[in-house]
XYZ file of C-alpha atoms in Angstrom:
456
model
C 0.000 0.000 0.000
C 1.373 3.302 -0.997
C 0.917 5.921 1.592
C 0.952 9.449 0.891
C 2.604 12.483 3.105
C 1.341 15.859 3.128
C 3.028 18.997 4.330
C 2.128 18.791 8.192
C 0.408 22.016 9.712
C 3.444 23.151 12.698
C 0.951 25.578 14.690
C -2.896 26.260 14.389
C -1.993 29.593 12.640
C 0.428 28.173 9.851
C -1.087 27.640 6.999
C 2.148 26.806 4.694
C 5.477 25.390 4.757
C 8.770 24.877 2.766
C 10.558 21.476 2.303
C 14.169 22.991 3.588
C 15.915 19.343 2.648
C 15.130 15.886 1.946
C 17.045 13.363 4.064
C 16.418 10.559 2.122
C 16.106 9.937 -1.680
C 13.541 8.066 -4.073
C 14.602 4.842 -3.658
C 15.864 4.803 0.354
C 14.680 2.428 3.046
C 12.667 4.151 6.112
C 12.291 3.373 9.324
C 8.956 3.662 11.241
C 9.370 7.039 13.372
C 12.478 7.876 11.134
C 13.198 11.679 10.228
C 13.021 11.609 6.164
C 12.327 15.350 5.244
C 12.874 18.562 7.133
C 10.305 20.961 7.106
C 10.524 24.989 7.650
C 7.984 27.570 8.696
C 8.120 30.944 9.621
C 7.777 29.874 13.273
C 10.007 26.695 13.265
C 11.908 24.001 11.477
C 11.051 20.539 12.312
C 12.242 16.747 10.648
C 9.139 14.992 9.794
C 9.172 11.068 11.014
C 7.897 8.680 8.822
C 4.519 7.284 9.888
C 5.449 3.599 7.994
C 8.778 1.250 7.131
C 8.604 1.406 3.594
C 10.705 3.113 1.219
C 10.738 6.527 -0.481
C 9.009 6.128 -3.607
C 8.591 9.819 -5.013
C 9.411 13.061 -3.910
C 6.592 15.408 -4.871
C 7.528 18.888 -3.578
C 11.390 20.007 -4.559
C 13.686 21.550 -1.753
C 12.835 25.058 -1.269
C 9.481 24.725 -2.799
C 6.313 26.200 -0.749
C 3.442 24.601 -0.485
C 0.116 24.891 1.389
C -0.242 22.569 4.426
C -1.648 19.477 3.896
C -0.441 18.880 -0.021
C 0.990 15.846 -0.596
C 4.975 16.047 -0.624
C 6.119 12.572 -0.924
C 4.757 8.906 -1.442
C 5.901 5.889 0.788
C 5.381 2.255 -0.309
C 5.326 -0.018 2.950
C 7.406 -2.591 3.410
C 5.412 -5.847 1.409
C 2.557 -3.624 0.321
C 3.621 -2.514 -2.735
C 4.515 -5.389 -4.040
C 1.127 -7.345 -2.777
C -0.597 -3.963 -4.021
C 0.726 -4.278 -7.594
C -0.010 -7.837 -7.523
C -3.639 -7.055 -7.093
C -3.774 -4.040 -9.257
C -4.570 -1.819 -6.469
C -3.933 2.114 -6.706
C -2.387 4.352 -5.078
C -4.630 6.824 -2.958
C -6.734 8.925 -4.981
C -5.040 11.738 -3.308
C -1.759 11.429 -5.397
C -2.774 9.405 -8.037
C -2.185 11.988 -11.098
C 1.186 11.788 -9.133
C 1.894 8.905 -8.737
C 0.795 6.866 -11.749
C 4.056 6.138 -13.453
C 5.707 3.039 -11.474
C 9.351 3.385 -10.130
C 11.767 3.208 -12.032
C 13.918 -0.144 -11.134
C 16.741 0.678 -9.424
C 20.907 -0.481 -9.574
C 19.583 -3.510 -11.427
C 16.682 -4.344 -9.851
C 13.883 -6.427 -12.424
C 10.243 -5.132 -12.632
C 8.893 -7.875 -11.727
C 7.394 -8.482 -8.553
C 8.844 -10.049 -5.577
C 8.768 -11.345 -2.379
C 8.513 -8.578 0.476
C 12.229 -9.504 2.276
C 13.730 -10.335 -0.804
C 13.132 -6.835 -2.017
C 14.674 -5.171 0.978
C 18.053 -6.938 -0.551
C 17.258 -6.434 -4.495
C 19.408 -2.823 -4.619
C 22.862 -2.615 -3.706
C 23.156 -1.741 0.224
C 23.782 1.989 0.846
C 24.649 3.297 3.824
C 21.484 4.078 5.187
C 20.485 0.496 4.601
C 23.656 -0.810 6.198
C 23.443 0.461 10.003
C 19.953 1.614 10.897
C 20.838 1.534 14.071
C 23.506 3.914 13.492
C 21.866 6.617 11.969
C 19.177 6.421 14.368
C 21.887 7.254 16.935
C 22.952 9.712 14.600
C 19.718 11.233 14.643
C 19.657 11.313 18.483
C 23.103 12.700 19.004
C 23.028 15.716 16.551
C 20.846 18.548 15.407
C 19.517 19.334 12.351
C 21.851 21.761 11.563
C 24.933 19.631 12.465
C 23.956 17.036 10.434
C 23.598 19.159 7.364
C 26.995 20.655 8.160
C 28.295 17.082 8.595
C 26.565 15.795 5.362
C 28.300 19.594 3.420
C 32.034 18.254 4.641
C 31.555 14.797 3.694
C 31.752 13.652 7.359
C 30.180 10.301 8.823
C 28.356 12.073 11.701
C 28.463 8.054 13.679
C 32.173 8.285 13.436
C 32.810 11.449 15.909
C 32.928 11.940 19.490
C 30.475 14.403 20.190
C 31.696 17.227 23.043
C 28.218 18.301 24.013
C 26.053 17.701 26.460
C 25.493 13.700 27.003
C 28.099 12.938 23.744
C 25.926 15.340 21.639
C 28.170 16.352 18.725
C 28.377 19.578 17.873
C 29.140 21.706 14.837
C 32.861 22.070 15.954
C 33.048 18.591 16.414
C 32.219 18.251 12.432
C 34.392 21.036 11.759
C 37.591 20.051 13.566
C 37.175 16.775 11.961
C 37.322 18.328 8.512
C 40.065 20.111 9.326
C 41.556 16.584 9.860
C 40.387 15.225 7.038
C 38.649 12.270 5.944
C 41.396 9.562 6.680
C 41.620 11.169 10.214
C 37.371 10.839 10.529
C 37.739 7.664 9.819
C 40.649 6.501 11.761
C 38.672 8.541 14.328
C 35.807 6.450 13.717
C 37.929 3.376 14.076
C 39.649 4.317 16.824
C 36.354 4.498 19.512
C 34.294 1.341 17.637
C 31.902 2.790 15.250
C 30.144 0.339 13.456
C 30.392 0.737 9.449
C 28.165 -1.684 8.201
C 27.798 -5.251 7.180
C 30.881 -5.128 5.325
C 33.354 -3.686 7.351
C 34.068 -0.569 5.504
C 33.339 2.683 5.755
C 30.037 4.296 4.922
C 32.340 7.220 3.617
C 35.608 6.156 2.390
C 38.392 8.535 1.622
C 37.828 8.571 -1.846
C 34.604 10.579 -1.899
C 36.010 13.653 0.253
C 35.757 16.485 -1.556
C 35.656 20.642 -1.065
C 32.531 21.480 0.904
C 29.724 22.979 -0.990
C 27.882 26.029 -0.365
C 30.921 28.494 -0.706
C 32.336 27.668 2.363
C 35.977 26.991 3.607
C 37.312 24.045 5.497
C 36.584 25.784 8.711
C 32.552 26.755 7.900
C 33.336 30.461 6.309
C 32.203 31.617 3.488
C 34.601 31.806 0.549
C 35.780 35.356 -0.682
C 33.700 35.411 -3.845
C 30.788 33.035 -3.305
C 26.981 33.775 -3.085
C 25.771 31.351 -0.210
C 22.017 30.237 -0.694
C 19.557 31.182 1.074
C 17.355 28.823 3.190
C 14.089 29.190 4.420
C 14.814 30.296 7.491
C 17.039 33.458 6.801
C 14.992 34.287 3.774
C 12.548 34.706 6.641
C 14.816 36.663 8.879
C 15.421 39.148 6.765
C 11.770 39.289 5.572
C 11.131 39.658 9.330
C 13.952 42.594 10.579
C 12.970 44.616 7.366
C 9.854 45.020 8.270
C 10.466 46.091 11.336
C 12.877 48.709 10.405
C 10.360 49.831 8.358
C 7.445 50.289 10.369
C 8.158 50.916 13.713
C 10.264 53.968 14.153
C 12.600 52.579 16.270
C 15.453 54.920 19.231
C 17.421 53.681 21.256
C 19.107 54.101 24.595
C 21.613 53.072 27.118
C 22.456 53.066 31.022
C 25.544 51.705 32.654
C 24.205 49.214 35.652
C 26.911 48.346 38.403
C 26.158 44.358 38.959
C 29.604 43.682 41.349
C 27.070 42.701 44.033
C 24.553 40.457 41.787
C 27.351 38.733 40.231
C 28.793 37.848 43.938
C 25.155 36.677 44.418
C 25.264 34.536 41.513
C 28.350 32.775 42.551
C 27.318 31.950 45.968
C 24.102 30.472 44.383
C 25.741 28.517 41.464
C 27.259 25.300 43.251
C 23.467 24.667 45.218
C 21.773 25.441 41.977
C 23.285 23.144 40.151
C 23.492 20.914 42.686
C 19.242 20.966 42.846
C 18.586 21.117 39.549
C 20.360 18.032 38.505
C 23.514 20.417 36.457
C 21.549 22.975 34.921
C 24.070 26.111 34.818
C 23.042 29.138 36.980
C 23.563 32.398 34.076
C 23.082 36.053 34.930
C 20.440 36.016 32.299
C 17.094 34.849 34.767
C 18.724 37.679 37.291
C 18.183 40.139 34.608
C 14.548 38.761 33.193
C 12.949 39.147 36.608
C 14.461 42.600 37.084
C 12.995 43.714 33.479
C 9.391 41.722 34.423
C 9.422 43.727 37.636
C 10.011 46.973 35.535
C 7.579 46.047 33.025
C 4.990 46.066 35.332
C 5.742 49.436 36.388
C 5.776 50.616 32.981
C 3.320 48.815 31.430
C 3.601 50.337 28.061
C 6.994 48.571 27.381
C 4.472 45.697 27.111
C 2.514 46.818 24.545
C 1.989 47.020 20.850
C 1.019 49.089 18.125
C -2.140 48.571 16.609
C -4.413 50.570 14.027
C -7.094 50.980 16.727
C -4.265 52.352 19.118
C -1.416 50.976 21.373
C -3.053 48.081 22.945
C -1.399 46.874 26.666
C -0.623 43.442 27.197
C -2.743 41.267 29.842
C 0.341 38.972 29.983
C 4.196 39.558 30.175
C 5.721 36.378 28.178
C 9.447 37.440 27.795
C 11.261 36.521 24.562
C 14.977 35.125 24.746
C 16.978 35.859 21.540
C 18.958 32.782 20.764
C 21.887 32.735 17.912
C 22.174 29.396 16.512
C 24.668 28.593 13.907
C 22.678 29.103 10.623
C 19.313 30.583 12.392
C 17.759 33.170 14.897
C 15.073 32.175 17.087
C 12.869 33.630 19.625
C 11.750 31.206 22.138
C 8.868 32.712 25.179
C 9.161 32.361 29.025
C 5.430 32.632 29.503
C 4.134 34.682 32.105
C 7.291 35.058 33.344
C 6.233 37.666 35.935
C 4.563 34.980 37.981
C 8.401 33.120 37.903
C 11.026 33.719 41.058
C 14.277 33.610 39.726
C 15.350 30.295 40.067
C 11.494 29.256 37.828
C 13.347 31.803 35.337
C 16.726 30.342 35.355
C 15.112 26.339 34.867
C 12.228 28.135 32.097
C 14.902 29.634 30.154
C 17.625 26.719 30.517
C 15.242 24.374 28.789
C 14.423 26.706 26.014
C 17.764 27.356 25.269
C 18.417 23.906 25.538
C 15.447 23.517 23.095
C 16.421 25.658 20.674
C 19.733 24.188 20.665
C 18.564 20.707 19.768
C 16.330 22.468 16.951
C 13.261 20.812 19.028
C 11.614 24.233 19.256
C 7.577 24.194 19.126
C 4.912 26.780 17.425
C 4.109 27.316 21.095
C 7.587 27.653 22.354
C 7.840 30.343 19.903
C 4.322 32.291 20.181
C 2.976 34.988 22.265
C 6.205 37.157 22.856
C 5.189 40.597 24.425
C 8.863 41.893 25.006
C 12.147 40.693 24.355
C 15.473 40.292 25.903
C 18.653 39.359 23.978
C 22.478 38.550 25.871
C 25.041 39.587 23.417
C 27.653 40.138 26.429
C 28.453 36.052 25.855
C 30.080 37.385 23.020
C 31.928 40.681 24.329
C 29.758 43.491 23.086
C 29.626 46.271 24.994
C 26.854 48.058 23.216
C 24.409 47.377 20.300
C 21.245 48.292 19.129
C 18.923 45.374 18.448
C 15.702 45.329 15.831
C 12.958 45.157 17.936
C 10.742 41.774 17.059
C 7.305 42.650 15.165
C 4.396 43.714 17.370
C 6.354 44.533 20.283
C 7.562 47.966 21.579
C 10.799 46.984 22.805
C 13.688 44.538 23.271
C 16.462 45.103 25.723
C 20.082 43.435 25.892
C 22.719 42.746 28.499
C 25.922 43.401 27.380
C 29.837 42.198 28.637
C 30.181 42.525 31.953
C 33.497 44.505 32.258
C 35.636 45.308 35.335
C 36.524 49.070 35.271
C 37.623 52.008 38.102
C 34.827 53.743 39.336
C 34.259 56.953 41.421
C 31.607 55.635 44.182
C 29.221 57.694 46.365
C 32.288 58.976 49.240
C 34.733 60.148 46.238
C 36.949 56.671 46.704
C 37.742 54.774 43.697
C 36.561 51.319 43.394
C 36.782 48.355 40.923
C 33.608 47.255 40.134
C 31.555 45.214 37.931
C 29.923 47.390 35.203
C 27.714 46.125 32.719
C 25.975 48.612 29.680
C 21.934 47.902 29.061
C 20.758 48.566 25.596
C 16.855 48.965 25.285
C 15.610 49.777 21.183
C 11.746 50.964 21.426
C 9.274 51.383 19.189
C 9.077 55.331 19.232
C 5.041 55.174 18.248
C 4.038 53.384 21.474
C 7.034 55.115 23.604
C 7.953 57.833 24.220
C 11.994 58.776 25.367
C 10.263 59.731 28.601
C 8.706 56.381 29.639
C 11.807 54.699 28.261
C 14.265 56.690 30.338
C 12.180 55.731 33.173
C 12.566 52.110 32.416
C 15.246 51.677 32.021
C 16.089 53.569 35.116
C 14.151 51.513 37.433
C 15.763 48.534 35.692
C 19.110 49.553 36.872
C 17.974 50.467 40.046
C 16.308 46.854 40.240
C 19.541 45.143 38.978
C 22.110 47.070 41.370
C 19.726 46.174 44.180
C 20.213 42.429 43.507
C 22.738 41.168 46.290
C 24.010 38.313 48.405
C 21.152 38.488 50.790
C 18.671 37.649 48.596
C 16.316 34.400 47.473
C 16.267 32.979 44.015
């Protein structure tokens, strides 16, 4: 029995989606639950699982194609059923069968004729895939999305690497390092901790194939001087996204310098027990700083609010936005009612959704409802920057490096102290500099008055 896939709706409000990249190809065994196609939206990327064991008998919808949800995007015959199906002149479903009405084509020598269900499975030539199921079904589980496509770009078996991450996870500069040593070295890697290669005993990716990673990018993941790099989906929709911004909210911008010497000494007298009761989650300065901004939202309620034809309306809820920089992708996850969080519900809330959005398992939900937005780009060593506010918000505020500098304090001594700059970009139609000034005033009058003595 053929069965047909349609694009799959991510979110009650999406009502299309793009095929980013096909994992397998026509002809490719699938496992039951196995990721064959990744899908994009404008709220999330996700790897589709195949509902059946079967294999891939037509791709409908090309990569970077568009298509409403629920179209039909590929056809699966089951594993036994198409045979028994064609045996008894049976159809595909009516759904995709204009589609679907020429028969596969036979393939690496493979007869037309019909035959037994197992004997099938053997009839092509064993690739990879079809070698170690098991494997790639680790691989699946031990790497994101966007790994894997880096991996797949550098001609690197993702089973044969170490990962560094969290629980063995590998990581993009896992794949990267091991370009830089090469194929023979992947592989020798490979041999060197047991990775199973198959039913023959060689690799899935000998030597031979390596070749110059695509996309015009360098050994080390940079783009080449005098290459175009493609868009995908996902930063055609980023830039869809911070243009329109720009260009309809008015946006200014502003700046205070917050002393945080005593709410960092906080944060390292909290870290050991914190990690300690959460089972290793790491205690950041980030859930500090969304419960100071929450408590200064609620004294200016119009940084929670958004511009609307019938006027500025005021948020009932304050769902915070984190600003997450992934490798190839920006994302937005929500802290829901975050005002209603102490600290250390903050610091576990955010944790998990950075964790999330790490692992590319983001939701529509995990991504919906933002009211304001907060954005770290002191991990990085900014001092200052102006950030594009996200649509239908009036503001998003960042914490930038924490730097140690000589300062004059309130007796004339001088002091080293902990200083970190707070950047807040509004939307100038629903605020004023007034009301903005004020915020962010109270903010670091919230923040400085974080200290030892107090309770997560």
């Amino acid at each position: 029995m053929a069965t047909t896939i349609t694009m799959p709706q991510l979110g009650e409000t999406v009502t299309e989606g793009t095929v980013a990249q096909w994992l397998k190809k026509p002809g490719d065994s699938i496992e039951k639950y196995e990721a064959f196609v990744e899908v994009s939206t404008d709220k999330v990327n996700a790897e589709v699982p195949a509902p059946v064991t079967g294999t891939l008998r037509e791709v409908l919808v090309k990569e970077g194609e568009t298509v409403a949800t629920g179209t039909p995007i590929a056809i699966i015959d089951e594993v036994g059923a198409a045979t028994q199906s064609n045996a008894h002149g049976t159809e595909p479903t009516q759904q995709v069968a204009d589609a679907a009405a020429a028969p596969p084509k036979p393939s690496n020598g493979s007869t037309a004729h019909a035959a037994p269900a197992p004997q099938a499975t053997h009839a092509a030539p064993a690739r990879p895939a079809e070698l170690d199921i098991a494997g790639l079904e680790a691989a699946l589980r031990v790497a994101s999305p966007a790994v894997r496509k880096l991996a797949r770009e550098h001609r690197i078996d993702i089973r044969a690497l170490q990962g560094s991450g969290a629980n063995g996870r590998v990581t993009a500069q896992d794949v990267l390092t091991a370009a830089q040593m090469g194929p023979a070295a992947a592989v020798g890697q490979a041999i060197a901790v047991g990775t199973n290669f198959g039913a023959t005993g060689a690799p899935a990716m000998p030597p031979t194939q390596a070749k110059p990673p695509a996309g015009g990018t360098s050994t080390y993941g940079e783009p080449l001087p005098g290459t175009t790099i493609p868009l995908n989906q996902a930063r055609r929709i980023i830039a869809q996204r911070m243009v329109e911004s720009k260009h309809t909210a008015p946006h200014a911008w502003s700046m205070v310098e917050v002393d945080v010497t005593n709410l960092w000494k906080w944060r390292q007298r909290e870290k050991d027990k914190f990690d300690h009761e959460t089972g290793g989650l790491k205690l950041t300065m980030l859930p500090f700083f969304i419960r100071a901004v929450v408590e200064s939202l609620g004294v200016f309620p119009l940084m929670n609010a958004r511009f609307t034809d019938e006027g500025i309306y005021v948020n009932k809820d304050v769902n915070v936005g984190i600003a997450i920089g992934l490798a190839t992708n920006l994302v937005v996850p929500v802290v829901k009612h975050a005002d209603q969080l102490s600290i250390k519900g903050l610091a576990v809330a955010s944790a998990q959704l950075i964790d999330k959005a790490r692992r590319n398992k983001l939701g529509v939900d995990d991504l919906a409802g933002g009211t304001f937005t907060v954005n770290n780009n002191g991990s990085n060593g900014s001092i200052a920057s102006a950030p594009i506010i996200n649509g239908g918000q009036a503001g998003i505020v960042t914490m930038e490096a924490m730097v140690k500098r000589p300062v004059v304090t309130a007796d004339d001594a001088i002091a080293i102290r902990s200083i970190m700059n707070v950047c807040l970009s509004l939307d100038h139609r629903v605020v004023d500099g007034y009301v903005a000034s004020g915020f962010l005033a109270d903010l670091k009058r919230r923040l400085e008055a974080m200290g030892p003595t107090g309770i997560l």
